[in-house]
């Protein structure tokens, strides 16, 4: 495609942001040589990239259509791109100031998102619900859609959750499960600033989003099952110790036996050290009982990692070993400090006490 001087800056975007967004959403390589835009990829990828560029552009001129008037994609019903209705009083909330909220979701999920209305339709705050079109790969589209549903549900409670039921699919491919969470447990599962939700999402490798009191889990069958198990164990921790009899057949778990005198140091005050290591390595960690009632540390993540990686189970195991060695050294120094030299002991004391190690 060839652009005019006044069109090129719009097509590129600030610091190439529009080009990068189109590239991620379409899966196609998009680069500019002078005033010419080159698309490289499979036929489907190139077609998607050109379509997305047209939707961003006006009729006959490659400018942002949003600057000239409403955008409408003919035949959107037959496309893979997913659409969801947004209530008119939530459109500004989803869009954000100067499109900031939509921009953050596009960046997070690698999608292209815009509202779609026909000429003459009364959309927006003063009219009917508008269609939000979300372009990108299947995982990105679903993640962005669920995030929009979460935000709309906060603004208009019951819009999506009214009449909702649990649903679990046996499909091995990409699908979405729904799991009901009790009202009094919901804040615990989400965590402060959604920290617990993000932790489980990263460890399971599954999209996790809450709409009302329902947990939406999107991914492959393995990813969805992992996510459901992690939430189940998290809720068990509210009631007491968690028992996981055997993990030898699991592909997502590493177990570590921590010395008794180091357990408090490894977990930290109210689990603070475990939370820190979880955050750094994108894992889910907790102390669990085995089939014999012995306690050990379980590290869960779909990513094994490597000896030099900063995320994954091996990275978490490395941090735990470093903490155990540091703690053991500290305890050893403290013990030596409190052992009195033998020449200071009385003869009867020296006979009773063993030499210091």
GROMACS .gro file of C-alpha atoms in nm:
model
  357
    1UNK     CA    1   0.000   0.000   0.000
    2UNK     CA    2   0.115   0.356  -0.073
    3UNK     CA    3   0.045   0.651   0.156
    4UNK     CA    4   0.048   1.027   0.106
    5UNK     CA    5   0.254   1.252   0.331
    6UNK     CA    6  -0.039   1.352   0.551
    7UNK     CA    7  -0.154   0.989   0.583
    8UNK     CA    8   0.177   0.828   0.678
    9UNK     CA    9   0.194   0.961   1.035
   10UNK     CA   10  -0.155   0.822   1.109
   11UNK     CA   11  -0.066   0.483   0.961
   12UNK     CA   12   0.255   0.463   1.164
   13UNK     CA   13   0.118   0.597   1.491
   14UNK     CA   14   0.314   0.746   1.778
   15UNK     CA   15   0.654   0.570   1.795
   16UNK     CA   16   0.520   0.312   1.548
   17UNK     CA   17   0.241   0.212   1.786
   18UNK     CA   18  -0.025   0.164   1.518
   19UNK     CA   19   0.208  -0.044   1.302
   20UNK     CA   20   0.298  -0.271   1.597
   21UNK     CA   21  -0.069  -0.307   1.692
   22UNK     CA   22  -0.166  -0.413   1.339
   23UNK     CA   23   0.126  -0.654   1.329
   24UNK     CA   24   0.033  -0.829   1.653
   25UNK     CA   25  -0.340  -0.844   1.578
   26UNK     CA   26  -0.302  -0.980   1.224
   27UNK     CA   27   0.000  -1.203   1.277
   28UNK     CA   28   0.147  -1.043   0.963
   29UNK     CA   29   0.480  -0.860   0.928
   30UNK     CA   30   0.402  -0.491   0.866
   31UNK     CA   31   0.687  -0.257   0.769
   32UNK     CA   32   0.723   0.077   0.594
   33UNK     CA   33   0.976   0.163   0.324
   34UNK     CA   34   0.936   0.530   0.248
   35UNK     CA   35   0.567   0.588   0.176
   36UNK     CA   36   0.504   0.223   0.095
   37UNK     CA   37   0.364  -0.026   0.348
   38UNK     CA   38   0.473  -0.389   0.298
   39UNK     CA   39   0.271  -0.684   0.431
   40UNK     CA   40   0.448  -1.021   0.460
   41UNK     CA   41   0.289  -1.346   0.572
   42UNK     CA   42   0.041  -1.612   0.465
   43UNK     CA   43  -0.252  -1.511   0.247
   44UNK     CA   44  -0.488  -1.506   0.547
   45UNK     CA   45  -0.245  -1.295   0.751
   46UNK     CA   46  -0.192  -1.045   0.469
   47UNK     CA   47  -0.565  -1.019   0.409
   48UNK     CA   48  -0.630  -0.954   0.777
   49UNK     CA   49  -0.360  -0.687   0.793
   50UNK     CA   50  -0.499  -0.505   0.488
   51UNK     CA   51  -0.853  -0.527   0.626
   52UNK     CA   52  -0.744  -0.383   0.959
   53UNK     CA   53  -0.563  -0.101   0.783
   54UNK     CA   54  -0.877  -0.021   0.584
   55UNK     CA   55  -1.089  -0.015   0.898
   56UNK     CA   56  -0.844   0.224   1.053
   57UNK     CA   57  -0.855   0.424   0.730
   58UNK     CA   58  -1.133   0.618   0.564
   59UNK     CA   59  -1.299   0.538   0.234
   60UNK     CA   60  -1.060   0.627  -0.050
   61UNK     CA   61  -0.803   0.785   0.185
   62UNK     CA   62  -0.588   0.602   0.439
   63UNK     CA   63  -0.677   0.804   0.747
   64UNK     CA   64  -0.828   0.699   1.077
   65UNK     CA   65  -1.197   0.651   1.014
   66UNK     CA   66  -1.265   0.731   1.379
   67UNK     CA   67  -1.154   1.086   1.303
   68UNK     CA   68  -1.395   1.118   1.010
   69UNK     CA   69  -1.704   0.940   1.139
   70UNK     CA   70  -1.847   0.601   1.247
   71UNK     CA   71  -1.681   0.278   1.138
   72UNK     CA   72  -1.878  -0.024   1.021
   73UNK     CA   73  -1.744  -0.361   0.901
   74UNK     CA   74  -1.973  -0.520   0.645
   75UNK     CA   75  -2.017  -0.894   0.693
   76UNK     CA   76  -1.864  -0.900   1.043
   77UNK     CA   77  -2.102  -1.183   1.137
   78UNK     CA   78  -1.916  -1.421   0.903
   79UNK     CA   79  -1.571  -1.337   1.036
   80UNK     CA   80  -1.373  -1.501   1.317
   81UNK     CA   81  -1.339  -1.164   1.493
   82UNK     CA   82  -1.557  -1.161   1.802
   83UNK     CA   83  -1.800  -0.883   1.889
   84UNK     CA   84  -1.979  -0.803   2.212
   85UNK     CA   85  -2.245  -0.545   2.281
   86UNK     CA   86  -2.152  -0.263   2.514
   87UNK     CA   87  -2.434  -0.077   2.693
   88UNK     CA   88  -2.455   0.288   2.590
   89UNK     CA   89  -2.381   0.411   2.944
   90UNK     CA   90  -2.061   0.200   2.957
   91UNK     CA   91  -1.908   0.306   2.625
   92UNK     CA   92  -1.714   0.598   2.774
   93UNK     CA   93  -1.604   0.379   3.066
   94UNK     CA   94  -1.466   0.111   2.833
   95UNK     CA   95  -1.307   0.362   2.597
   96UNK     CA   96  -1.140   0.575   2.865
   97UNK     CA   97  -0.997   0.923   2.838
   98UNK     CA   98  -0.851   0.973   2.491
   99UNK     CA   99  -0.903   0.600   2.429
  100UNK     CA  100  -0.660   0.506   2.710
  101UNK     CA  101  -0.854   0.204   2.843
  102UNK     CA  102  -0.900   0.045   2.500
  103UNK     CA  103  -0.535   0.116   2.425
  104UNK     CA  104  -0.420  -0.070   2.738
  105UNK     CA  105  -0.629  -0.374   2.648
  106UNK     CA  106  -0.496  -0.370   2.291
  107UNK     CA  107  -0.141  -0.360   2.426
  108UNK     CA  108  -0.202  -0.638   2.679
  109UNK     CA  109  -0.375  -0.881   2.444
  110UNK     CA  110  -0.226  -0.790   2.105
  111UNK     CA  111  -0.561  -0.692   1.955
  112UNK     CA  112  -0.720  -0.415   1.751
  113UNK     CA  113  -1.042  -0.280   1.908
  114UNK     CA  114  -1.294  -0.017   1.803
  115UNK     CA  115  -1.665   0.057   1.828
  116UNK     CA  116  -1.874  -0.014   1.522
  117UNK     CA  117  -2.184   0.180   1.415
  118UNK     CA  118  -2.357   0.251   1.086
  119UNK     CA  119  -2.406   0.600   0.949
  120UNK     CA  120  -2.730   0.737   1.089
  121UNK     CA  121  -2.746   0.499   1.387
  122UNK     CA  122  -2.779   0.662   1.726
  123UNK     CA  123  -2.499   0.501   1.917
  124UNK     CA  124  -2.293   0.622   2.209
  125UNK     CA  125  -2.410   0.760   2.539
  126UNK     CA  126  -2.734   0.898   2.393
  127UNK     CA  127  -2.842   0.593   2.198
  128UNK     CA  128  -2.845   0.216   2.189
  129UNK     CA  129  -2.575  -0.034   2.271
  130UNK     CA  130  -2.285  -0.041   2.026
  131UNK     CA  131  -2.083  -0.331   1.894
  132UNK     CA  132  -1.722  -0.351   2.004
  133UNK     CA  133  -1.521  -0.534   1.742
  134UNK     CA  134  -1.207  -0.713   1.865
  135UNK     CA  135  -0.955  -0.831   1.605
  136UNK     CA  136  -0.666  -1.065   1.672
  137UNK     CA  137  -0.586  -1.430   1.738
  138UNK     CA  138  -0.831  -1.648   1.931
  139UNK     CA  139  -0.660  -1.623   2.269
  140UNK     CA  140  -0.607  -1.248   2.243
  141UNK     CA  141  -0.965  -1.184   2.133
  142UNK     CA  142  -1.110  -1.390   2.417
  143UNK     CA  143  -0.883  -1.231   2.677
  144UNK     CA  144  -0.980  -0.880   2.566
  145UNK     CA  145  -1.349  -0.972   2.551
  146UNK     CA  146  -1.345  -1.116   2.905
  147UNK     CA  147  -1.164  -0.807   3.034
  148UNK     CA  148  -1.435  -0.588   2.877
  149UNK     CA  149  -1.703  -0.807   3.036
  150UNK     CA  150  -1.532  -0.767   3.374
  151UNK     CA  151  -1.525  -0.387   3.342
  152UNK     CA  152  -1.886  -0.364   3.219
  153UNK     CA  153  -2.005  -0.588   3.502
  154UNK     CA  154  -1.843  -0.351   3.755
  155UNK     CA  155  -2.022  -0.054   3.597
  156UNK     CA  156  -2.355  -0.231   3.536
  157UNK     CA  157  -2.385  -0.525   3.783
  158UNK     CA  158  -2.584  -0.817   3.644
  159UNK     CA  159  -2.542  -0.722   3.276
  160UNK     CA  160  -2.354  -1.046   3.203
  161UNK     CA  161  -2.384  -1.245   3.528
  162UNK     CA  162  -2.764  -1.240   3.561
  163UNK     CA  163  -2.887  -1.596   3.507
  164UNK     CA  164  -2.535  -1.732   3.458
  165UNK     CA  165  -2.456  -2.095   3.549
  166UNK     CA  166  -2.139  -2.300   3.589
  167UNK     CA  167  -2.007  -2.463   3.272
  168UNK     CA  168  -1.718  -2.705   3.216
  169UNK     CA  169  -1.617  -2.824   2.871
  170UNK     CA  170  -1.443  -3.150   2.773
  171UNK     CA  171  -1.306  -2.996   2.453
  172UNK     CA  172  -0.929  -3.041   2.424
  173UNK     CA  173  -0.895  -2.726   2.216
  174UNK     CA  174  -0.942  -2.365   2.316
  175UNK     CA  175  -1.262  -2.313   2.514
  176UNK     CA  176  -1.400  -2.130   2.818
  177UNK     CA  177  -1.516  -2.277   3.150
  178UNK     CA  178  -1.718  -2.098   3.419
  179UNK     CA  179  -1.683  -2.165   3.791
  180UNK     CA  180  -1.900  -2.009   4.063
  181UNK     CA  181  -1.721  -1.854   4.363
  182UNK     CA  182  -1.898  -1.778   4.690
  183UNK     CA  183  -1.944  -1.410   4.766
  184UNK     CA  184  -1.743  -1.426   5.090
  185UNK     CA  185  -1.452  -1.600   4.913
  186UNK     CA  186  -1.440  -1.381   4.602
  187UNK     CA  187  -1.210  -1.108   4.738
  188UNK     CA  188  -0.967  -1.373   4.868
  189UNK     CA  189  -0.943  -1.543   4.526
  190UNK     CA  190  -0.893  -1.212   4.341
  191UNK     CA  191  -0.650  -1.066   4.599
  192UNK     CA  192  -0.530  -0.712   4.651
  193UNK     CA  193  -0.510  -0.533   4.315
  194UNK     CA  194  -0.592  -0.871   4.152
  195UNK     CA  195  -0.250  -1.007   4.259
  196UNK     CA  196  -0.380  -1.358   4.341
  197UNK     CA  197  -0.581  -1.376   4.020
  198UNK     CA  198  -0.277  -1.281   3.810
  199UNK     CA  199  -0.059  -1.531   3.999
  200UNK     CA  200  -0.292  -1.821   3.924
  201UNK     CA  201  -0.338  -1.704   3.564
  202UNK     CA  202   0.038  -1.698   3.497
  203UNK     CA  203   0.110  -2.027   3.675
  204UNK     CA  204  -0.172  -2.215   3.500
  205UNK     CA  205  -0.105  -2.055   3.160
  206UNK     CA  206  -0.480  -1.997   3.137
  207UNK     CA  207  -0.680  -1.677   3.091
  208UNK     CA  208  -0.858  -1.607   3.421
  209UNK     CA  209  -1.112  -1.328   3.454
  210UNK     CA  210  -1.397  -1.265   3.698
  211UNK     CA  211  -1.741  -1.153   3.582
  212UNK     CA  212  -1.957  -1.099   3.887
  213UNK     CA  213  -1.887  -1.397   4.112
  214UNK     CA  214  -1.802  -1.630   3.824
  215UNK     CA  215  -1.447  -1.723   3.730
  216UNK     CA  216  -1.408  -1.748   3.352
  217UNK     CA  217  -1.117  -1.976   3.255
  218UNK     CA  218  -1.018  -1.973   2.887
  219UNK     CA  219  -0.755  -2.198   2.732
  220UNK     CA  220  -0.686  -2.557   2.635
  221UNK     CA  221  -0.828  -2.845   2.841
  222UNK     CA  222  -0.501  -2.886   3.039
  223UNK     CA  223  -0.483  -2.513   3.110
  224UNK     CA  224  -0.844  -2.492   3.226
  225UNK     CA  225  -0.809  -2.796   3.454
  226UNK     CA  226  -0.491  -2.657   3.608
  227UNK     CA  227  -0.659  -2.324   3.674
  228UNK     CA  228  -0.960  -2.492   3.838
  229UNK     CA  229  -0.733  -2.705   4.062
  230UNK     CA  230  -0.526  -2.404   4.168
  231UNK     CA  231  -0.840  -2.212   4.266
  232UNK     CA  232  -0.964  -2.516   4.458
  233UNK     CA  233  -0.639  -2.544   4.656
  234UNK     CA  234  -0.641  -2.171   4.721
  235UNK     CA  235  -0.987  -2.197   4.876
  236UNK     CA  236  -0.881  -2.499   5.084
  237UNK     CA  237  -0.608  -2.287   5.243
  238UNK     CA  238  -0.883  -2.073   5.399
  239UNK     CA  239  -0.999  -2.376   5.599
  240UNK     CA  240  -0.662  -2.527   5.693
  241UNK     CA  241  -0.377  -2.737   5.559
  242UNK     CA  242  -0.398  -2.867   5.202
  243UNK     CA  243  -0.327  -3.234   5.132
  244UNK     CA  244  -0.189  -3.337   4.792
  245UNK     CA  245  -0.101  -3.706   4.826
  246UNK     CA  246   0.118  -3.755   4.518
  247UNK     CA  247   0.258  -3.522   4.252
  248UNK     CA  248   0.498  -3.761   4.075
  249UNK     CA  249   0.271  -3.788   3.770
  250UNK     CA  250   0.214  -3.413   3.738
  251UNK     CA  251   0.396  -3.210   3.472
  252UNK     CA  252   0.340  -2.878   3.648
  253UNK     CA  253   0.478  -2.942   3.998
  254UNK     CA  254   0.816  -2.945   4.173
  255UNK     CA  255   0.823  -3.051   4.539
  256UNK     CA  256   1.091  -2.949   4.787
  257UNK     CA  257   1.151  -3.075   5.141
  258UNK     CA  258   1.247  -2.779   5.359
  259UNK     CA  259   1.447  -2.831   5.686
  260UNK     CA  260   1.222  -2.781   5.987
  261UNK     CA  261   1.431  -2.492   6.125
  262UNK     CA  262   1.409  -2.308   5.789
  263UNK     CA  263   1.035  -2.334   5.716
  264UNK     CA  264   0.945  -2.011   5.891
  265UNK     CA  265   1.216  -1.821   5.706
  266UNK     CA  266   1.115  -1.965   5.366
  267UNK     CA  267   0.746  -1.882   5.407
  268UNK     CA  268   0.806  -1.546   5.577
  269UNK     CA  269   0.565  -1.345   5.787
  270UNK     CA  270   0.214  -1.449   5.674
  271UNK     CA  271   0.365  -1.604   5.361
  272UNK     CA  272   0.537  -1.284   5.249
  273UNK     CA  273   0.853  -1.459   5.122
  274UNK     CA  274   0.652  -1.712   4.922
  275UNK     CA  275   0.444  -1.430   4.769
  276UNK     CA  276   0.764  -1.245   4.672
  277UNK     CA  277   0.911  -1.553   4.501
  278UNK     CA  278   0.580  -1.628   4.330
  279UNK     CA  279   0.570  -1.277   4.186
  280UNK     CA  280   0.929  -1.293   4.062
  281UNK     CA  281   0.899  -1.636   3.898
  282UNK     CA  282   0.530  -1.645   3.785
  283UNK     CA  283   0.459  -1.956   3.994
  284UNK     CA  284   0.209  -2.071   4.257
  285UNK     CA  285   0.372  -2.199   4.580
  286UNK     CA  286   0.242  -2.329   4.913
  287UNK     CA  287   0.317  -2.584   5.186
  288UNK     CA  288   0.109  -2.901   5.143
  289UNK     CA  289   0.084  -3.237   5.322
  290UNK     CA  290   0.167  -3.558   5.140
  291UNK     CA  291  -0.006  -3.895   5.181
  292UNK     CA  292   0.188  -3.964   5.506
  293UNK     CA  293   0.105  -3.629   5.662
  294UNK     CA  294   0.453  -3.482   5.607
  295UNK     CA  295   0.474  -3.119   5.498
  296UNK     CA  296   0.669  -3.011   5.191
  297UNK     CA  297   0.678  -2.712   4.957
  298UNK     CA  298   0.494  -2.752   4.625
  299UNK     CA  299   0.585  -2.523   4.334
  300UNK     CA  300   0.326  -2.515   4.055
  301UNK     CA  301   0.366  -2.369   3.706
  302UNK     CA  302   0.307  -2.480   3.349
  303UNK     CA  303   0.657  -2.343   3.273
  304UNK     CA  304   0.950  -2.552   3.390
  305UNK     CA  305   1.210  -2.288   3.308
  306UNK     CA  306   1.585  -2.349   3.301
  307UNK     CA  307   1.894  -2.300   3.516
  308UNK     CA  308   1.931  -1.942   3.397
  309UNK     CA  309   1.566  -1.842   3.344
  310UNK     CA  310   1.399  -1.583   3.566
  311UNK     CA  311   1.054  -1.746   3.553
  312UNK     CA  312   0.926  -2.100   3.593
  313UNK     CA  313   0.960  -2.376   3.852
  314UNK     CA  314   1.340  -2.405   3.827
  315UNK     CA  315   1.379  -2.032   3.895
  316UNK     CA  316   1.156  -2.062   4.204
  317UNK     CA  317   1.346  -2.370   4.323
  318UNK     CA  318   1.672  -2.178   4.288
  319UNK     CA  319   1.539  -1.888   4.498
  320UNK     CA  320   1.418  -2.128   4.769
  321UNK     CA  321   1.756  -2.307   4.783
  322UNK     CA  322   1.937  -1.973   4.813
  323UNK     CA  323   1.706  -1.874   5.100
  324UNK     CA  324   1.759  -2.208   5.278
  325UNK     CA  325   2.138  -2.182   5.247
  326UNK     CA  326   2.133  -1.823   5.371
  327UNK     CA  327   1.910  -1.918   5.664
  328UNK     CA  328   2.120  -2.221   5.755
  329UNK     CA  329   2.435  -2.008   5.759
  330UNK     CA  330   2.266  -1.745   5.976
  331UNK     CA  331   2.139  -2.006   6.224
  332UNK     CA  332   2.483  -2.169   6.235
  333UNK     CA  333   2.652  -1.837   6.319
  334UNK     CA  334   2.397  -1.767   6.592
  335UNK     CA  335   2.453  -2.112   6.743
  336UNK     CA  336   2.831  -2.064   6.752
  337UNK     CA  337   2.787  -1.727   6.920
  338UNK     CA  338   2.601  -1.882   7.215
  339UNK     CA  339   2.843  -2.177   7.270
  340UNK     CA  340   3.082  -2.100   7.562
  341UNK     CA  341   3.446  -2.197   7.507
  342UNK     CA  342   3.548  -2.509   7.705
  343UNK     CA  343   3.826  -2.331   7.895
  344UNK     CA  344   3.563  -2.102   8.054
  345UNK     CA  345   3.355  -2.394   8.184
  346UNK     CA  346   3.400  -2.542   8.531
  347UNK     CA  347   3.543  -2.898   8.534
  348UNK     CA  348   3.207  -3.059   8.616
  349UNK     CA  349   3.037  -2.858   8.336
  350UNK     CA  350   3.305  -2.951   8.083
  351UNK     CA  351   3.251  -3.318   8.158
  352UNK     CA  352   2.878  -3.291   8.104
  353UNK     CA  353   2.881  -3.080   7.783
  354UNK     CA  354   2.998  -3.208   7.445
  355UNK     CA  355   3.249  -3.005   7.244
  356UNK     CA  356   3.102  -2.746   7.014
  357UNK     CA  357   3.074  -2.868   6.653
   0.00000   0.00000   0.00000
